[in-house]
mmCIF file of C-alpha atoms in Angstrom:
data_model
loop_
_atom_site.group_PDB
_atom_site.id
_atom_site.type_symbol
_atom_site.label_atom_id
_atom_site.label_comp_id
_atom_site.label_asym_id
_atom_site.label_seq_id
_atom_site.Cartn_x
_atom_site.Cartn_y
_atom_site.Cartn_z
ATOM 1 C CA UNK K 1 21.985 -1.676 -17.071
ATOM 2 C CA UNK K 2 20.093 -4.629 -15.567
ATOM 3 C CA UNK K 3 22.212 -7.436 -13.077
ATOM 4 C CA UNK K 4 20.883 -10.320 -11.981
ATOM 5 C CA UNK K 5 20.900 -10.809 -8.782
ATOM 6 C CA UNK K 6 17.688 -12.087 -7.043
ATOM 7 C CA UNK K 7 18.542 -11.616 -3.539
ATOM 8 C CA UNK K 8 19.049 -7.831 -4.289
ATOM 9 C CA UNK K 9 16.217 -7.417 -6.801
ATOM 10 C CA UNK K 10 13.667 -8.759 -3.745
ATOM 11 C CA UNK K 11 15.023 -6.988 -0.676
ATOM 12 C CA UNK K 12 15.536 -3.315 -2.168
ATOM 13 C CA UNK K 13 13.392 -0.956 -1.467
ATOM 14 C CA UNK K 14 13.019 2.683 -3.196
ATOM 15 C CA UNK K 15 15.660 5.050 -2.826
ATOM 16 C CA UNK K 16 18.029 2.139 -2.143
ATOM 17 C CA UNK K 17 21.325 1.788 -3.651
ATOM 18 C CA UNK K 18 24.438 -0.620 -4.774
ATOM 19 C CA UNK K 19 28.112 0.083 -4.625
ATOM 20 C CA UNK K 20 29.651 -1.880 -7.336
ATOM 21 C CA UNK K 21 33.378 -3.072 -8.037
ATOM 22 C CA UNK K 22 33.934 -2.098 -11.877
ATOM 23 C CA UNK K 23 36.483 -4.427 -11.448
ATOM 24 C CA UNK K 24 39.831 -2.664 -13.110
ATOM 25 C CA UNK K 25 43.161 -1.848 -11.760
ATOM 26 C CA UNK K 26 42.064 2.219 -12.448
ATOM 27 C CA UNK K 27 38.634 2.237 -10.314
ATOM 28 C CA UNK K 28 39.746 -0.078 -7.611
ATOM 29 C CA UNK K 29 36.850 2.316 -5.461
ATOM 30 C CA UNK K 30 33.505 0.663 -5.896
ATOM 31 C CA UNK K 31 31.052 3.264 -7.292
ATOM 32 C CA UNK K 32 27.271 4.219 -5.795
ATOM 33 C CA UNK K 33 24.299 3.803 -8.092
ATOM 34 C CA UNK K 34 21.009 4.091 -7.005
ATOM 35 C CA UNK K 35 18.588 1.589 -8.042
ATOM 36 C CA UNK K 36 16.132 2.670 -11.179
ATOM 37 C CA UNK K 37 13.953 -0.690 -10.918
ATOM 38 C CA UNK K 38 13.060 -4.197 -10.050
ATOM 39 C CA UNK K 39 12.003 -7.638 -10.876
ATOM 40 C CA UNK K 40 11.709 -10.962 -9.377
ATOM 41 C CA UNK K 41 15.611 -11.929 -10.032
ATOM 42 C CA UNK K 42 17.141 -8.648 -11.740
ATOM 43 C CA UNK K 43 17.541 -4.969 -10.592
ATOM 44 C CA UNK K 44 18.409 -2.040 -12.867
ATOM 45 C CA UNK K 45 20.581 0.906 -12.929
ATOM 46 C CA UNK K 46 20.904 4.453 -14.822
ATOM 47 C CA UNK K 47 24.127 6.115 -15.379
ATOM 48 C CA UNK K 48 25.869 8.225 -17.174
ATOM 49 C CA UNK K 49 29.688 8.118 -18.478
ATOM 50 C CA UNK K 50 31.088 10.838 -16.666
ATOM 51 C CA UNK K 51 34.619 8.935 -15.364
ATOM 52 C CA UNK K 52 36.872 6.362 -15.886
ATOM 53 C CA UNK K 53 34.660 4.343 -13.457
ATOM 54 C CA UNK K 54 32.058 5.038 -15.672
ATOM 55 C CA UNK K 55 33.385 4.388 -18.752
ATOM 56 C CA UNK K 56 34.941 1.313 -17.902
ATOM 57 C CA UNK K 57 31.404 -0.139 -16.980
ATOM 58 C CA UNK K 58 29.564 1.047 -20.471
ATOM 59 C CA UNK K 59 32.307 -1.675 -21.622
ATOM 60 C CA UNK K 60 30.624 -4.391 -19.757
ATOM 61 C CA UNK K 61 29.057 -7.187 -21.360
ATOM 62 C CA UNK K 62 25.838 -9.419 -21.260
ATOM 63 C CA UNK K 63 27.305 -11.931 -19.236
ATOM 64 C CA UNK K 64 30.189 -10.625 -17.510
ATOM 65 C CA UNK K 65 30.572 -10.682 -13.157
ATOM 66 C CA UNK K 66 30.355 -7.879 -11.068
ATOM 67 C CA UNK K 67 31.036 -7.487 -7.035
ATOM 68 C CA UNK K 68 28.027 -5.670 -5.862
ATOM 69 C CA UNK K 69 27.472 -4.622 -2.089
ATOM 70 C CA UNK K 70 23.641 -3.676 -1.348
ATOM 71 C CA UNK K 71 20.952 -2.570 -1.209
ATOM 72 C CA UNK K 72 22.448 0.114 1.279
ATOM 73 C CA UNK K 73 20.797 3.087 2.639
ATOM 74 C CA UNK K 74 17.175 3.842 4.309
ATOM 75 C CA UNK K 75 15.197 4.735 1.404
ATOM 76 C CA UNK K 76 11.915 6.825 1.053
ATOM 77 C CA UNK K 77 9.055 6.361 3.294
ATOM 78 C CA UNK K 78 5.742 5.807 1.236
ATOM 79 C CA UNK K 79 3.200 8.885 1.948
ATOM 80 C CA UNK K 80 0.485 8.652 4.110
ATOM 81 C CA UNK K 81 -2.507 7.518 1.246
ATOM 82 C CA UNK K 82 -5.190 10.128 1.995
ATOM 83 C CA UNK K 83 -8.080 10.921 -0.394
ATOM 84 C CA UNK K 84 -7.228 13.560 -3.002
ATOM 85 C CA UNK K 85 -3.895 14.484 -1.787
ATOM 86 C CA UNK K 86 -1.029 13.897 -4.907
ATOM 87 C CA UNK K 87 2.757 13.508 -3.781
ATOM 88 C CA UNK K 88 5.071 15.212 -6.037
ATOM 89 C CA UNK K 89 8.477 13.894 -7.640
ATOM 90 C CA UNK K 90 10.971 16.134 -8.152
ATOM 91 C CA UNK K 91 14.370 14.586 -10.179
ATOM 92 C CA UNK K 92 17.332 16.250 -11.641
ATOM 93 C CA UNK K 93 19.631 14.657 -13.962
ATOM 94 C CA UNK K 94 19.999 10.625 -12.963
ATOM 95 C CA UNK K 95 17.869 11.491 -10.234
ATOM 96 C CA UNK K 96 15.174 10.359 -12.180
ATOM 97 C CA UNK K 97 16.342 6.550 -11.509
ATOM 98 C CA UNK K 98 16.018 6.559 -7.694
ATOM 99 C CA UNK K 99 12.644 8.255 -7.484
ATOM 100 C CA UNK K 100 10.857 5.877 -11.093
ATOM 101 C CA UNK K 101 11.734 3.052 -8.575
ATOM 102 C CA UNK K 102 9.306 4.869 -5.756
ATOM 103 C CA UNK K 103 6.720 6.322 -8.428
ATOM 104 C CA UNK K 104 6.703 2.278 -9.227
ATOM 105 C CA UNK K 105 6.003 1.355 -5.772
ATOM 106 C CA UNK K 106 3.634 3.938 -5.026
ATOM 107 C CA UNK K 107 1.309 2.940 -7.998
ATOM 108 C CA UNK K 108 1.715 -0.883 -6.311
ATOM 109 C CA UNK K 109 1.114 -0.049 -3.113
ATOM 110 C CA UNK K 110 -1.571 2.800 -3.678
ATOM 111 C CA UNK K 111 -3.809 1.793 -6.754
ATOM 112 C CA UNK K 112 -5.609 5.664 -6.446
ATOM 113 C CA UNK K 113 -2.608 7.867 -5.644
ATOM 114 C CA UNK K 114 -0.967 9.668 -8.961
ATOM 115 C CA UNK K 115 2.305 11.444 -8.320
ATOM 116 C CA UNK K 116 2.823 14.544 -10.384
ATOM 117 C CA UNK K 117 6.526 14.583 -11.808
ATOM 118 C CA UNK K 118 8.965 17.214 -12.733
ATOM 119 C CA UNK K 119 11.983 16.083 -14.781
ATOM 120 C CA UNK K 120 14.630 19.180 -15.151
ATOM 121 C CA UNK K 121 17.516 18.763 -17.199
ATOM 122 C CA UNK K 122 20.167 20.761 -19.201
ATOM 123 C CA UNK K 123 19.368 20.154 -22.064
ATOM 124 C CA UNK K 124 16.516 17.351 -24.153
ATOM 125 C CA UNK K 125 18.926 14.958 -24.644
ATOM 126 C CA UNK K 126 19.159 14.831 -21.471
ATOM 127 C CA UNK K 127 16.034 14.330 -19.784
ATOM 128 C CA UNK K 128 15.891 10.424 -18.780
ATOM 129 C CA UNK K 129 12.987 7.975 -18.091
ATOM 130 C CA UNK K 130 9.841 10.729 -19.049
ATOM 131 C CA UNK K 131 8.436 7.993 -20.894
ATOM 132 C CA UNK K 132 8.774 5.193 -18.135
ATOM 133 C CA UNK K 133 6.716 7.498 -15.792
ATOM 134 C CA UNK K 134 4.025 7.840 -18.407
ATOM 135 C CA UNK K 135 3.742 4.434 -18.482
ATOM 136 C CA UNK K 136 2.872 4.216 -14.821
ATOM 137 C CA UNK K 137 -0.016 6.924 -16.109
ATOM 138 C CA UNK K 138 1.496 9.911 -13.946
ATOM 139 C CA UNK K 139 1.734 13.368 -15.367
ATOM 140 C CA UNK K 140 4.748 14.442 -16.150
ATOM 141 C CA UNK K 141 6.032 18.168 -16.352
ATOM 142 C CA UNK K 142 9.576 18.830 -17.799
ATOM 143 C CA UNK K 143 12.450 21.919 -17.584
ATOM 144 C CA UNK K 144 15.337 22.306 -19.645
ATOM 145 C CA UNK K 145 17.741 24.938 -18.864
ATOM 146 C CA UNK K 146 18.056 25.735 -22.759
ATOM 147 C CA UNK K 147 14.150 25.593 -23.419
ATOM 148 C CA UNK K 148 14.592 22.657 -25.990
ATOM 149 C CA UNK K 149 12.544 20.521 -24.059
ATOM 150 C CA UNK K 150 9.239 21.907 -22.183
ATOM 151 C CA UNK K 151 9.936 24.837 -20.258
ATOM 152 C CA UNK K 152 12.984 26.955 -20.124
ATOM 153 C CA UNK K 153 14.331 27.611 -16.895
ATOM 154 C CA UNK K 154 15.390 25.342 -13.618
ATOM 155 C CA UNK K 155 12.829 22.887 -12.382
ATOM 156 C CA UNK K 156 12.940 24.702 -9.106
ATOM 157 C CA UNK K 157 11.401 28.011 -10.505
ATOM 158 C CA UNK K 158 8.652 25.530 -12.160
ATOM 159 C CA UNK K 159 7.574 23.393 -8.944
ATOM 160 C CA UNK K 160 7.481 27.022 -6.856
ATOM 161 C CA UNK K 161 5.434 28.465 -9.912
ATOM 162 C CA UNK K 162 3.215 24.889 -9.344
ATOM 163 C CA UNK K 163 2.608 25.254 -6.026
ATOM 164 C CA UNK K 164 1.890 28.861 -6.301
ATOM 165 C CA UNK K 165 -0.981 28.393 -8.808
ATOM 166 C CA UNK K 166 -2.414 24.928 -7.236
ATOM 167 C CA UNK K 167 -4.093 24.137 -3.953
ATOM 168 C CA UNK K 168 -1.222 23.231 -1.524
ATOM 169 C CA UNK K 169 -4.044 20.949 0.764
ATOM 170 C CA UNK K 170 -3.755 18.717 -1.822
ATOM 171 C CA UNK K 171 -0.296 18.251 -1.931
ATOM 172 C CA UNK K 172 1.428 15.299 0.451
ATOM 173 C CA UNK K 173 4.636 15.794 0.138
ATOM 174 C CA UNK K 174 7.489 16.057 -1.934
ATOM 175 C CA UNK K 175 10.430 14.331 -2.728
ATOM 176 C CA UNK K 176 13.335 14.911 -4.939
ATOM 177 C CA UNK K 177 16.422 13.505 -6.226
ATOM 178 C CA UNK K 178 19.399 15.577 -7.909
ATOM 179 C CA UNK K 179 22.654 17.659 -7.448
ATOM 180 C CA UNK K 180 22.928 19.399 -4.181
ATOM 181 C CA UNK K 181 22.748 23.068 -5.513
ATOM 182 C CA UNK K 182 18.919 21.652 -6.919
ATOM 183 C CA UNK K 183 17.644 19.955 -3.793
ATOM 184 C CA UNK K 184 19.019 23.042 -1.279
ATOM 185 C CA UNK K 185 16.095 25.270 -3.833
ATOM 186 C CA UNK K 186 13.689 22.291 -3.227
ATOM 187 C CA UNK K 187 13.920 22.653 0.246
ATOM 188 C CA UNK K 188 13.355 26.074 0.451
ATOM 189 C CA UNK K 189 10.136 25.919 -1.492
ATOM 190 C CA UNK K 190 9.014 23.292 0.107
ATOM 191 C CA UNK K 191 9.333 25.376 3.949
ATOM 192 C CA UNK K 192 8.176 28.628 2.268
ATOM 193 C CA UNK K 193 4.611 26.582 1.251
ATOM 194 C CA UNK K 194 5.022 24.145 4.439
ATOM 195 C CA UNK K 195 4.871 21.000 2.328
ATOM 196 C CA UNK K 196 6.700 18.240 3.643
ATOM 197 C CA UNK K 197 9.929 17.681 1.921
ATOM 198 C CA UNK K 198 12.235 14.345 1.504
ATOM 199 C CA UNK K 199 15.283 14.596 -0.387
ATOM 200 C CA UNK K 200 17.789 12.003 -1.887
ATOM 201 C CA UNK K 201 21.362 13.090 -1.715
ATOM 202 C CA UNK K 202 24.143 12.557 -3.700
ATOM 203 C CA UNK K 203 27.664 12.549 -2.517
ATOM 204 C CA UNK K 204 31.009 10.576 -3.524
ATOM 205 C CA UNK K 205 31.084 7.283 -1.598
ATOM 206 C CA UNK K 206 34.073 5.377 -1.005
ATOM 207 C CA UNK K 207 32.702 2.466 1.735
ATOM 208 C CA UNK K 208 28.899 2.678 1.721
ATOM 209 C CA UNK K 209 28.247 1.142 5.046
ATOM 210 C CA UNK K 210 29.499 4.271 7.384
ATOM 211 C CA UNK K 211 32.998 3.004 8.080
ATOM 212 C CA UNK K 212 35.226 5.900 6.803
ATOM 213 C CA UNK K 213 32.685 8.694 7.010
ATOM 214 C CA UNK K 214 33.674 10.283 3.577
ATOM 215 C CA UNK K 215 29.985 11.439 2.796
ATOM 216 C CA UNK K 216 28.952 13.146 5.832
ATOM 217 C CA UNK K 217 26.370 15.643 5.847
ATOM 218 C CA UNK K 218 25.826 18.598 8.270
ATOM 219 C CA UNK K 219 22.238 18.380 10.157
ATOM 220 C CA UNK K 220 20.508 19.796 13.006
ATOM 221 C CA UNK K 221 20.822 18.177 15.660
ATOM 222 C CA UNK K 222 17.532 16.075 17.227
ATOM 223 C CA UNK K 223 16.866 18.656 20.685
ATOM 224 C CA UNK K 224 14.660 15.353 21.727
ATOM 225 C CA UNK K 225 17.840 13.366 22.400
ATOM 226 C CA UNK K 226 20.305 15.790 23.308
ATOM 227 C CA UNK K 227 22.143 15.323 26.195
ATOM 228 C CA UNK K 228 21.737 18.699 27.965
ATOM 229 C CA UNK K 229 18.131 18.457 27.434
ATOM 230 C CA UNK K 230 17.802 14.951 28.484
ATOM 231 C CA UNK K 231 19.756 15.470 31.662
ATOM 232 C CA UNK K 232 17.452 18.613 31.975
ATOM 233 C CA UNK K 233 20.404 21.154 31.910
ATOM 234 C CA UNK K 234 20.657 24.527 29.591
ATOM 235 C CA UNK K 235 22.060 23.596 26.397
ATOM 236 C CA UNK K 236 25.931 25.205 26.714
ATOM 237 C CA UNK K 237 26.080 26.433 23.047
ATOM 238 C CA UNK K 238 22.579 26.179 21.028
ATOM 239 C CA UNK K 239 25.019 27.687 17.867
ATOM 240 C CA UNK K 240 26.587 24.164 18.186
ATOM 241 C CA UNK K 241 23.217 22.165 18.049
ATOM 242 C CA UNK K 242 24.168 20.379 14.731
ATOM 243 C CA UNK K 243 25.671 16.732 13.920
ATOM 244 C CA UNK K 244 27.094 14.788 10.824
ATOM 245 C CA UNK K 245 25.570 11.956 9.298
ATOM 246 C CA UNK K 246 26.447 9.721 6.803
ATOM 247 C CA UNK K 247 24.573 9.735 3.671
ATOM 248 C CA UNK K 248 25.443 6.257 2.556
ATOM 249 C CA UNK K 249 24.283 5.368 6.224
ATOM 250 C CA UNK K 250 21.668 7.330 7.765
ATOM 251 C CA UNK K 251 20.688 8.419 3.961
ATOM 252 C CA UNK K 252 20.706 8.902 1.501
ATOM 253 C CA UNK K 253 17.128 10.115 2.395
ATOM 254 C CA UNK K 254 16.749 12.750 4.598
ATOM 255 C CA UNK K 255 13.937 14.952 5.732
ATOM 256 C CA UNK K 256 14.520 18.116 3.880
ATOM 257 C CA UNK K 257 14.501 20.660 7.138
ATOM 258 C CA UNK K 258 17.055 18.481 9.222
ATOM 259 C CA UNK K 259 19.398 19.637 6.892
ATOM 260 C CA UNK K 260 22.056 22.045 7.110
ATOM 261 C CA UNK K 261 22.313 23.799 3.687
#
């Protein structure tokens, strides 16, 4: 779905998202959605009718009105560009959306660099966007959980089989969008072949600024800043070293190993 909306479309930056008032007496909660892409006056979004929320906004209209908040959140940071190292893309489900608007960037900002991207999915119909990384001229390497689309299996057991088989010097980083139980997998493969890992999480927002703390995540907390340590005192109870953060807030990107699975 594209809005226009020039003052979002030219301060949003990848990994970035909107929370938008459907505008209905039954979603009266403004909904997250990460945004897919840009131009000089309009932004896109993917989404799938899952909800009433949902639903109600499939029934929108070329030229209907919608209260958007954003963009909102940190967003990815763009990988250090060194000479034959790839960055890999890793996107479950709408996940896709957030990470084709980074792929995008990346081939702007970085002329040379060619992300490699998985795409895992249930099932074909539901693997979004393959075609709109092609376009940028990335590979593109798919999963489908019932083999009707590339190969069968999680996209988890395919990146670990990747990086098992290529030459992990090459590799930059890796980020990845998707549901939780996905990202938690991408995280541990990423530690077990020390890549650097950046995931995009997804939680049910109700404010999207911080305010009511209804997304928090658990993550360990930064020893550089903590009190004991700074006053230069034992730290009381090290099992307690952890914090919550807001993902609409402080996220939704987060470096994979400062958080708490």
């Amino acid at each position: 779905m594209t809005f226009n909306s020039p003052k979002i479309a030219e301060s949003s930056k990848p990994g970035q998202f909107v929370m938008v008032n459907i505008g209905t007496a039954t979603t009266f909660l403004r909904r997250p959605f990460s945004i897919c892409k840009t131009n000089k006056k309009t932004f896109d979004i993917l989404y799938k009718v899952v909800g009433c929320g949902t639903e109600e906004l499939s029934k929108k209209k070329s030229g209907d009105s919608l209260n958007i908040i954003g963009p909102l959140g940190n967003g990815y940071k763009f990988p250090i560009l060194e000479i034959n190292k790839t960055p890999i893309l890793v996107a479950g489900g709408t996940g896709v959306a957030s990470l084709l608007f980074f792929a995008q960037k990346i081939k702007e900002k970085y002329k040379s660099v060619k992300p490699i991207v998985f795409i895992g999915a249930k099932n074909k119909k539901e693997v979004l966007l393959k075609n709109e990384y092609e376009k940028l001229g990335f590979k593109v390497i798919v999963s489908t959980e019932d083999g009707s689309m590339g190969k069968k299996g999680l996209i988890s057991n395919l990146l670990s089989s990747y990086l098992e088989e290529c030459c992990l010097k090459q590799v930059s980083a890796i980020y990845s969008c998707g549901p939780k139980a996905m990202l938690k997998e991408i995280s541990k493969i990423a530690k077990k072949n020390n890549v650097d890992c950046f995931v995009s999480l997804e939680e049910y927002m109700v404010c999207g600024i911080g305010t009511c703390m209804g997304c928090v995540t658990k993550t360990i907390k930064n020893l550089k800043t903590c009190p004991e340590l700074v006053a230069g005192l034992k730290i009381k109870n090290e099992g307690n070293n952890y914090e919550y953060k807001s993902v609409c807030k402080d996220g939704p990107v987060f470096d994979a190993k400062d958080i708490i699975w």
